[in-house]
């Protein structure tokens, strides 16, 4: 199916499978996939390594802000998220980073920094980007917006399995607690809180497999853009 050079915005709660879905759609339709959460995670890793976070959420914001423009965050087609030449793809997925990323993402200067990177990367059409505020703030004119939701226990199990696959030793209750806390912070922050754009289509994938998700979006695209077969 050939689809136009549109921007697809995928937003939703943590561990609803946004990135898996977005990657699959990118492959299916020949789109570029951009993971906005990875940039917030990259800033968080940087702040942790600079000793700018005490505990999980006491951030030395005034020291962090002047350093933001110097963080050479980029996506490498093969290695994923990098700071300069250093690949940080697995480090940004650890619980240490997950525990501090939502507080970092509440800082307006951090959001501006990430948004400008996303606009830079996403200048061309045919992109699918996932996050929390893509359809509302980053690309409010995206031609197709999807808002993903799923049951809490299902989401925690997904995150848990993902961490085990990566050789980590998570505790299920901790993963669930982290997820709920992030949902709360993400949807209650002042700047660009997580919310469904009025024109977003909701996908509840608690009981859907990946094949069903692709069938769902194919149907949506065919209907919305009048494409046959
Ligand atoms: O999708 P993720 O779990 O990798 O995102 C990590 C965090 O980054 C998430 O807790 C909230 C924040 N985030 C955000 O505030 N806005 C986005 N567009 C993407 C992520």
Short mmCIF file of C-alpha atoms and ligand atoms in Angstrom, two decimals:
data_model
loop_
_atom_site.label_atom_id
_atom_site.label_comp_id
_atom_site.label_asym_id
_atom_site.label_seq_id
_atom_site.Cartn_x
_atom_site.Cartn_y
_atom_site.Cartn_z
CA UNK A 1 0.00 0.00 0.00
CA UNK A 2 1.52 3.34 -1.07
CA UNK A 3 0.68 6.14 1.31
CA UNK A 4 1.39 9.89 1.03
CA UNK A 5 4.35 11.70 2.63
CA UNK A 6 2.60 12.34 5.91
CA UNK A 7 3.70 12.70 9.53
CA UNK A 8 2.25 10.10 11.88
CA UNK A 9 2.21 11.05 15.57
CA UNK A 10 1.93 8.23 18.10
CA UNK A 11 1.34 9.24 21.71
CA UNK A 12 0.26 7.37 24.81
CA UNK A 13 1.08 6.07 28.25
CA UNK A 14 4.36 4.31 29.14
CA UNK A 15 4.77 0.78 27.84
CA UNK A 16 1.71 0.75 25.63
CA UNK A 17 3.99 -0.58 22.90
CA UNK A 18 4.29 2.74 21.06
CA UNK A 19 7.84 2.19 19.84
CA UNK A 20 7.29 -1.42 18.74
CA UNK A 21 4.18 -0.36 16.86
CA UNK A 22 5.82 2.74 15.35
CA UNK A 23 8.89 0.77 14.21
CA UNK A 24 6.70 -1.82 12.55
CA UNK A 25 4.60 0.81 10.79
CA UNK A 26 7.80 2.56 9.66
CA UNK A 27 9.04 -0.69 8.12
CA UNK A 28 5.68 -1.50 6.56
CA UNK A 29 5.27 1.89 4.84
CA UNK A 30 8.91 2.95 4.34
CA UNK A 31 8.81 5.72 6.95
CA UNK A 32 11.56 7.06 9.21
CA UNK A 33 10.97 6.23 12.87
CA UNK A 34 11.90 8.76 15.57
CA UNK A 35 11.77 7.90 19.29
CA UNK A 36 11.28 11.16 21.22
CA UNK A 37 11.43 9.45 24.65
CA UNK A 38 14.99 8.34 23.84
CA UNK A 39 16.04 12.00 23.78
CA UNK A 40 14.52 12.67 27.22
CA UNK A 41 16.29 9.53 28.40
CA UNK A 42 19.57 10.76 26.87
CA UNK A 43 19.31 14.07 28.74
CA UNK A 44 18.56 12.12 31.93
CA UNK A 45 21.62 9.88 31.51
CA UNK A 46 23.74 12.95 30.89
CA UNK A 47 22.40 14.68 34.04
CA UNK A 48 22.98 11.55 36.13
CA UNK A 49 26.55 11.22 34.90
CA UNK A 50 27.22 14.89 35.61
CA UNK A 51 26.02 14.37 39.20
CA UNK A 52 23.09 16.74 38.65
CA UNK A 53 20.41 14.43 40.06
CA UNK A 54 20.21 13.54 43.73
CA UNK A 55 18.09 10.52 44.62
CA UNK A 56 15.70 10.07 41.71
CA UNK A 57 14.12 13.49 41.32
CA UNK A 58 16.18 16.26 42.94
CA UNK A 59 17.53 17.94 39.85
CA UNK A 60 20.08 20.74 39.79
CA UNK A 61 18.12 22.51 37.06
CA UNK A 62 20.13 25.73 37.03
CA UNK A 63 23.35 23.76 36.42
CA UNK A 64 21.74 21.55 33.77
CA UNK A 65 20.13 24.23 31.59
CA UNK A 66 23.35 25.90 30.33
CA UNK A 67 24.77 22.46 29.43
CA UNK A 68 21.83 21.35 27.26
CA UNK A 69 22.96 22.84 23.95
CA UNK A 70 26.31 21.07 24.30
CA UNK A 71 24.72 17.58 24.46
CA UNK A 72 25.32 16.10 21.03
CA UNK A 73 22.27 13.82 21.00
CA UNK A 74 21.67 11.98 17.75
CA UNK A 75 20.09 8.87 16.26
CA UNK A 76 22.35 6.44 14.44
CA UNK A 77 20.56 4.17 11.97
CA UNK A 78 22.49 1.12 13.20
CA UNK A 79 23.34 1.85 16.83
CA UNK A 80 20.29 3.83 17.94
CA UNK A 81 20.56 6.75 20.37
CA UNK A 82 24.03 8.26 20.78
CA UNK A 83 25.76 11.16 22.48
CA UNK A 84 28.41 12.09 19.95
CA UNK A 85 30.14 8.82 19.03
CA UNK A 86 29.08 7.03 22.18
CA UNK A 87 26.12 4.66 21.83
CA UNK A 88 23.81 4.96 24.86
CA UNK A 89 20.91 2.83 23.61
CA UNK A 90 21.02 0.22 26.40
CA UNK A 91 22.04 2.59 29.21
CA UNK A 92 19.01 4.81 28.64
CA UNK A 93 16.67 1.83 29.16
CA UNK A 94 17.84 0.98 32.70
CA UNK A 95 15.60 1.53 35.75
CA UNK A 96 18.05 4.16 37.00
CA UNK A 97 17.25 6.33 33.97
CA UNK A 98 13.55 5.35 33.93
CA UNK A 99 13.20 6.51 37.54
CA UNK A 100 14.43 10.03 36.78
CA UNK A 101 13.26 10.65 33.22
CA UNK A 102 9.76 11.96 33.99
CA UNK A 103 11.00 14.66 36.42
CA UNK A 104 13.61 15.67 33.81
CA UNK A 105 10.86 15.87 31.16
CA UNK A 106 8.91 18.38 33.28
CA UNK A 107 11.64 21.04 32.83
CA UNK A 108 10.49 23.50 30.11
CA UNK A 109 14.08 24.17 28.89
CA UNK A 110 14.61 20.42 28.43
CA UNK A 111 11.36 20.18 26.48
CA UNK A 112 12.42 23.06 24.22
CA UNK A 113 15.79 21.43 23.64
CA UNK A 114 14.22 18.07 22.73
CA UNK A 115 11.53 19.70 20.54
CA UNK A 116 14.16 21.56 18.52
CA UNK A 117 16.07 18.29 17.96
CA UNK A 118 12.86 16.56 16.88
CA UNK A 119 12.01 19.31 14.42
CA UNK A 120 15.55 19.12 13.04
CA UNK A 121 15.36 15.31 12.60
CA UNK A 122 11.79 15.35 11.37
CA UNK A 123 12.09 18.06 8.74
CA UNK A 124 11.38 15.61 5.93
CA UNK A 125 7.91 14.04 5.58
CA UNK A 126 7.30 10.28 5.83
CA UNK A 127 8.11 10.09 9.50
CA UNK A 128 6.47 8.35 12.39
CA UNK A 129 7.36 9.69 15.80
CA UNK A 130 6.30 8.39 19.19
CA UNK A 131 6.12 10.15 22.56
CA UNK A 132 3.72 11.96 24.88
CA UNK A 133 3.10 15.30 23.17
CA UNK A 134 3.84 14.70 19.49
CA UNK A 135 0.26 15.19 18.27
CA UNK A 136 -0.43 18.06 20.68
CA UNK A 137 2.82 20.10 20.76
CA UNK A 138 5.67 18.84 18.57
CA UNK A 139 3.70 18.17 15.37
CA UNK A 140 0.18 19.50 16.02
CA UNK A 141 -0.43 19.44 12.24
CA UNK A 142 0.47 15.75 11.87
CA UNK A 143 -1.87 14.23 9.29
CA UNK A 144 -2.47 11.12 11.35
CA UNK A 145 -2.51 10.95 15.15
CA UNK A 146 -2.79 7.83 17.24
CA UNK A 147 -3.20 7.66 21.01
CA UNK A 148 -2.29 4.30 22.54
CA UNK A 149 -3.67 2.92 25.79
CA UNK A 150 -3.49 -0.50 27.50
CA UNK A 151 -4.26 -2.11 30.85
CA UNK A 152 -1.72 -1.33 33.68
CA UNK A 153 -0.83 -4.95 34.43
CA UNK A 154 -0.36 -5.75 30.75
CA UNK A 155 1.92 -2.73 30.34
CA UNK A 156 4.02 -3.57 33.42
CA UNK A 157 4.43 -7.15 32.20
CA UNK A 158 5.63 -5.88 28.83
CA UNK A 159 8.23 -3.60 30.41
CA UNK A 160 9.28 -6.40 32.78
CA UNK A 161 9.76 -8.89 29.91
CA UNK A 162 11.70 -6.30 27.91
CA UNK A 163 14.11 -5.74 30.81
CA UNK A 164 14.59 -9.48 31.40
CA UNK A 165 15.37 -9.92 27.69
CA UNK A 166 18.08 -7.30 28.09
CA UNK A 167 19.69 -9.26 30.93
CA UNK A 168 18.38 -7.02 33.73
CA UNK A 169 16.76 -8.39 36.93
CA UNK A 170 13.64 -6.29 37.50
CA UNK A 171 11.12 -6.69 40.33
CA UNK A 172 7.57 -6.69 38.91
CA UNK A 173 6.09 -4.49 41.66
CA UNK A 174 8.83 -1.91 41.14
CA UNK A 175 8.27 -1.86 37.40
CA UNK A 176 4.51 -1.39 37.94
CA UNK A 177 5.09 1.38 40.51
CA UNK A 178 7.54 3.19 38.21
CA UNK A 179 5.05 3.00 35.35
CA UNK A 180 2.17 4.44 37.41
CA UNK A 181 4.35 7.19 38.78
CA UNK A 182 5.50 8.16 35.31
CA UNK A 183 1.91 8.16 34.00
CA UNK A 184 0.99 10.53 36.81
CA UNK A 185 3.93 12.91 36.33
CA UNK A 186 3.60 12.84 32.52
CA UNK A 187 -0.10 13.69 32.55
CA UNK A 188 0.01 16.28 35.35
CA UNK A 189 3.05 18.39 34.42
CA UNK A 190 2.50 22.02 33.46
CA UNK A 191 4.31 22.03 30.12
CA UNK A 192 2.87 19.80 27.37
CA UNK A 193 1.23 17.20 29.60
CA UNK A 194 0.37 13.83 28.12
CA UNK A 195 -3.14 14.08 26.73
CA UNK A 196 -5.02 12.82 23.72
CA UNK A 197 -5.19 15.32 20.86
CA UNK A 198 -8.83 15.96 19.98
CA UNK A 199 -8.25 14.52 16.49
CA UNK A 200 -6.28 11.43 17.60
CA UNK A 201 -7.59 7.90 17.05
CA UNK A 202 -7.45 5.75 20.20
CA UNK A 203 -5.96 2.28 20.07
CA UNK A 204 -6.40 0.04 23.14
CA UNK A 205 -3.98 -2.79 22.46
CA UNK A 206 -4.37 -4.70 25.77
CA UNK A 207 -5.62 -7.70 23.80
CA UNK A 208 -4.13 -7.04 20.40
CA UNK A 209 -1.10 -8.64 18.79
CA UNK A 210 1.25 -6.82 16.43
CA UNK A 211 -0.42 -8.23 13.32
CA UNK A 212 -3.79 -6.91 14.51
CA UNK A 213 -2.24 -3.50 15.19
CA UNK A 214 -0.92 -3.29 11.63
CA UNK A 215 -4.29 -4.38 10.21
CA UNK A 216 -5.90 -1.66 12.35
CA UNK A 217 -3.69 1.15 11.04
CA UNK A 218 -3.96 -0.06 7.45
CA UNK A 219 -7.73 0.19 7.72
CA UNK A 220 -7.44 3.63 9.29
CA UNK A 221 -5.13 4.92 6.55
CA UNK A 222 -7.25 3.47 3.78
CA UNK A 223 -10.35 5.12 5.21
CA UNK A 224 -8.74 8.47 5.99
CA UNK A 225 -6.79 8.92 2.76
CA UNK A 226 -9.16 7.08 0.45
CA UNK A 227 -6.54 4.49 -0.56
CA UNK A 228 -7.66 1.20 -2.02
CA UNK A 229 -6.13 -2.18 -1.00
O1 LIG B 1 8.56 6.59 25.83
P1 LIG B 1 9.59 6.51 26.98
O2 LIG B 1 9.14 5.66 28.14
O3 LIG B 1 10.94 6.14 26.50
O4 LIG B 1 9.67 8.03 27.52
C1 LIG B 1 10.49 8.36 28.61
C2 LIG B 1 9.96 9.56 29.33
O5 LIG B 1 10.13 10.73 28.54
C3 LIG B 1 8.50 9.52 29.73
O6 LIG B 1 8.34 9.18 31.08
C4 LIG B 1 8.00 10.91 29.52
C5 LIG B 1 9.01 11.59 28.68
N1 LIG B 1 8.52 11.96 27.35
C6 LIG B 1 7.86 13.15 27.23
O7 LIG B 1 7.62 13.84 28.22
N2 LIG B 1 7.48 13.59 26.00
C7 LIG B 1 7.71 12.85 24.90
N3 LIG B 1 7.33 13.31 23.69
C8 LIG B 1 8.37 11.60 25.01
C9 LIG B 1 8.75 11.17 26.26
#
